[in-house]
Coordinates of C-alpha atoms and ligand atoms in Angstrom, one line a residue:
M1 CA 86.2 111.8 95.8
R2 CA 85.2 114.2 98.5
I3 CA 87.0 114.5 101.8
D4 CA 85.5 116.5 104.6
I5 CA 87.8 117.4 107.5
V6 CA 86.4 118.6 110.8
T7 CA 88.8 120.6 112.9
C8 CA 89.0 123.4 115.5
L9 CA 92.2 124.7 113.8
P10 CA 91.4 124.9 110.1
K11 CA 94.4 127.2 109.4
L12 CA 96.7 124.3 110.2
L13 CA 95.4 122.6 107.0
Y14 CA 95.4 125.4 104.5
S15 CA 99.0 125.0 103.4
P16 CA 99.1 121.2 102.8
F17 CA 96.1 121.4 100.6
N18 CA 97.1 124.5 98.7
Q19 CA 100.4 123.4 97.3
S20 CA 101.7 121.1 94.6
I21 CA 100.0 117.7 94.0
L22 CA 97.1 118.1 96.4
H23 CA 96.3 121.6 95.1
R24 CA 96.4 120.3 91.5
A25 CA 94.2 117.4 92.2
Q26 CA 91.5 119.7 93.5
K27 CA 91.9 122.1 90.6
K28 CA 91.5 119.2 88.2
G29 CA 88.3 118.3 90.0
I30 CA 89.6 114.8 91.0
V31 CA 89.1 115.5 94.7
E32 CA 87.1 118.1 96.7
V33 CA 88.6 118.8 100.1
V34 CA 86.4 120.8 102.4
V35 CA 87.7 121.9 105.8
H36 CA 85.0 122.6 108.5
D37 CA 85.8 124.9 111.3
L38 CA 84.3 123.4 114.5
R39 CA 84.0 126.8 116.0
A40 CA 81.1 127.5 113.6
Y41 CA 79.2 124.9 115.8
A42 CA 80.4 126.3 119.1
I43 CA 77.9 126.1 122.1
N44 CA 78.2 129.8 123.0
K45 CA 79.3 133.2 121.9
H46 CA 82.8 132.5 123.4
Q47 CA 83.2 130.0 120.6
Q48 CA 83.6 127.3 123.1
V49 CA 84.2 123.8 121.6
D50 CA 86.1 122.1 124.4
D51 CA 85.8 121.6 128.2
Y52 CA 87.7 119.9 131.0
A53 CA 87.8 116.1 131.0
Y54 CA 85.7 114.5 133.7
G55 CA 87.7 112.7 136.4
V56 CA 91.1 113.8 135.0
G57 CA 93.2 116.5 136.6
A58 CA 94.3 118.2 133.5
G59 CA 93.4 118.3 129.9
M60 CA 90.7 119.6 127.6
V61 CA 88.3 117.4 125.5
L62 CA 86.4 118.5 122.4
M63 CA 82.7 118.6 123.5
P64 CA 80.1 116.3 121.9
E65 CA 77.6 119.0 120.9
P66 CA 79.6 121.0 118.3
L67 CA 81.1 117.8 116.8
D68 CA 77.7 116.1 116.7
K69 CA 76.1 119.1 115.0
C70 CA 78.8 119.4 112.4
I71 CA 79.0 115.6 111.7
S72 CA 75.3 115.0 111.7
G73 CA 74.7 117.9 109.3
L74 CA 77.3 116.5 106.9
K75 CA 75.8 113.0 107.2
E76 CA 72.5 114.4 106.1
E77 CA 74.0 115.7 102.9
Y78 CA 76.5 112.9 102.0
D79 CA 76.7 109.2 102.3
Y80 CA 80.1 108.6 104.0
D81 CA 82.1 105.4 103.3
E82 CA 84.2 106.0 106.3
I83 CA 84.2 108.5 109.2
I84 CA 87.8 108.5 110.3
Y85 CA 89.0 109.8 113.7
M86 CA 92.7 110.7 113.9
T87 CA 94.0 109.4 117.3
P88 CA 97.2 107.9 118.7
D89 CA 95.2 104.9 119.9
G90 CA 93.9 104.1 116.5
E91 CA 95.3 101.4 114.1
T92 CA 98.5 102.4 112.5
F93 CA 98.1 103.9 109.0
N94 CA 99.9 102.2 106.2
Q95 CA 99.8 101.9 102.4
K96 CA 97.2 99.2 102.4
I97 CA 94.8 101.4 104.3
A98 CA 95.6 104.3 101.9
N99 CA 94.8 102.0 98.9
H100 CA 91.6 101.0 100.6
F101 CA 90.5 104.6 101.3
S102 CA 91.4 105.6 97.7
L103 CA 88.6 103.4 96.3
K104 CA 85.9 105.3 98.3
N105 CA 83.8 108.3 97.3
N106 CA 83.1 110.2 100.5
L107 CA 85.5 110.3 103.5
M108 CA 85.2 112.4 106.6
I109 CA 88.2 112.9 108.8
I110 CA 87.8 114.2 112.4
C111 CA 90.7 115.9 114.1
G112 CA 91.0 115.7 117.8
H113 CA 92.8 118.3 119.9
Y114 CA 94.2 118.5 123.3
K115 CA 93.1 115.2 125.0
G116 CA 90.9 114.2 122.1
I117 CA 87.2 114.1 121.5
D118 CA 84.3 113.0 123.8
E119 CA 84.1 109.2 123.7
R120 CA 80.4 109.3 122.8
I121 CA 81.2 110.9 119.4
R122 CA 83.4 107.9 118.6
A123 CA 80.6 105.6 119.5
M124 CA 78.0 107.5 117.6
H125 CA 79.7 108.4 114.4
V126 CA 83.3 107.1 113.9
T127 CA 83.8 104.0 111.7
R128 CA 87.6 103.9 111.7
E129 CA 90.2 105.2 114.1
I130 CA 93.7 105.9 112.6
S131 CA 97.0 106.8 114.1
I132 CA 99.9 107.9 112.0
G133 CA 102.5 106.5 114.4
D134 CA 103.4 105.7 117.9
Y135 CA 103.9 109.2 119.1
V136 CA 101.5 111.9 120.3
L137 CA 100.8 115.0 118.3
S138 CA 99.1 118.1 119.6
G139 CA 96.1 117.4 117.4
G140 CA 94.8 115.3 114.5
E141 CA 95.3 117.9 111.8
L142 CA 98.8 116.9 110.7
G143 CA 97.7 113.3 110.7
A144 CA 94.7 114.2 108.6
A145 CA 96.9 115.9 106.1
V146 CA 99.2 112.8 106.0
V147 CA 96.2 110.4 105.4
A148 CA 94.6 112.7 102.8
D149 CA 97.9 113.1 100.9
A150 CA 98.6 109.4 100.8
V151 CA 95.1 108.8 99.5
I152 CA 94.8 111.6 97.0
R153 CA 98.0 110.8 95.2
L154 CA 96.6 107.4 94.4
L155 CA 93.5 108.7 92.6
P156 CA 93.5 108.2 88.9
G157 CA 94.8 111.3 87.1
V158 CA 96.5 112.9 90.1
L159 CA 100.1 111.8 89.3
S160 CA 101.7 111.9 85.9
D161 CA 103.7 108.9 84.6
E162 CA 106.8 110.6 85.9
T163 CA 105.6 110.5 89.5
S164 CA 103.6 107.3 89.2
A165 CA 102.4 105.8 92.5
L166 CA 103.0 102.3 91.2
T167 CA 106.8 102.6 91.8
D168 CA 106.5 103.9 95.3
S169 CA 108.0 102.3 98.4
Y170 CA 105.5 99.9 100.0
Q171 CA 103.2 99.7 97.0
D172 CA 104.6 96.2 96.2
G173 CA 105.6 95.5 99.8
L174 CA 109.2 96.6 99.1
L175 CA 111.0 99.8 99.8
A176 CA 111.8 101.7 96.6
P177 CA 115.3 101.2 95.0
P178 CA 117.8 104.1 94.8
V179 CA 117.1 106.8 92.1
Y180 CA 119.5 109.0 90.2
T181 CA 119.3 112.0 87.9
R182 CA 121.8 114.0 85.9
P183 CA 124.7 114.4 85.9
A184 CA 125.9 110.8 85.4
D185 CA 129.1 111.6 87.3
Y186 CA 128.8 113.9 90.3
K187 CA 132.1 114.7 92.1
G188 CA 133.3 111.3 91.1
L189 CA 130.2 109.4 92.3
K190 CA 128.8 107.6 89.2
V191 CA 125.3 106.5 88.4
P192 CA 125.3 102.7 88.1
E193 CA 126.2 101.7 84.5
V194 CA 123.1 99.6 84.0
L195 CA 120.8 102.7 84.4
L196 CA 122.5 104.3 81.5
S197 CA 122.3 101.2 79.3
G198 CA 118.8 101.7 78.0
H199 CA 118.3 98.0 78.5
E200 CA 114.8 97.8 80.1
A201 CA 114.9 94.2 81.3
K202 CA 118.3 94.6 82.9
I203 CA 117.2 97.9 84.5
E204 CA 114.1 96.3 86.0
A205 CA 116.2 93.4 87.3
W206 CA 118.6 95.8 88.9
R207 CA 115.8 97.8 90.5
L208 CA 114.2 94.7 91.9
E209 CA 117.5 93.5 93.3
K210 CA 118.2 96.9 94.9
A211 CA 114.7 97.1 96.3
M212 CA 115.0 93.6 97.9
E213 CA 118.5 94.5 99.2
R214 CA 117.3 97.7 100.8
T215 CA 114.2 96.1 102.3
K216 CA 116.1 93.2 103.7
Q217 CA 118.6 95.6 105.3
R218 CA 116.3 98.4 106.5
R219 CA 113.0 96.6 107.1
P220 CA 113.6 92.9 107.8
D221 CA 110.0 92.8 109.0
L222 CA 108.7 93.7 105.6
Y223 CA 111.1 91.5 103.8
K224 CA 109.9 88.5 105.8
K225 CA 106.3 89.4 105.0
I226 CA 106.9 89.2 101.2
F227 CA 107.5 85.5 101.6
E228 CA 104.5 84.9 103.8
D229 CA 101.0 84.6 102.4
S230 CA 99.3 87.9 102.6
S231 CA 95.5 88.0 102.0
D232 CA 94.9 91.2 104.1
D233 CA 93.3 93.9 101.9
G234 CA 93.6 96.7 104.4
K235 CA 90.1 96.5 105.7
Ligands
ADE1 N1 96.6 112.8 117.2 C1 97.5 112.9 118.2 N2 98.5 112.0 117.9 C2 98.1 111.4 116.8 C3 98.7 110.3 116.1 N3 99.9 109.8 116.4 N4 98.1 109.9 114.9 C4 96.9 110.5 114.6 N5 96.3 111.4 115.3 C5 96.9 111.9 116.4

């Protein structure tokens, strides 16, 4: 998979992609993440990429020209499955959308900044608009890192058995059950007996019970959904 990220603040993205799982996935050649600095497409020597919003008192908007140049150049080279714009007015990101993106070859993620990007770029190039939650960030970069992380960890070969994505919260519509590691007794708080039993079927039943319990308690909305017919594949 290849993920191109278009941003006017590339440094914001260096750390998330140069640590741990995301770094390893790139080193293994499973994913190529390329961050494009919008300032390289600036309209003048002042490196201008934004301007005042028409008809609004305050707020800057990323101009169409640098974005269009950058995006069009990339589109000439790669066939994108999705061109994603990170925006608080997009559809809320979830595990189903992450699963859907993880099956693609080429993704582009566009990060807005300040008040966002010129609407015409959305009309011309964007195929999917994603929000990471009902709050406003100062730009799309952190959201882009969230989306890329959730997608990359699903790619075959990225996670080892020990960190398998199959047992994640949300993957089966349930929150994950509690987990424990050594010691078996910590300050008098004991690991549930069944987890030490080595009895696989009993452990599985316990984990399912706890996952159901936790989901019912913390996310009754998800719990209800499990019993409803769900044919939505995240598209
Ligand atoms: N940019 C600003 N706020 C955002 C949000 N909530 N999700 C995605 N991108 C954003």
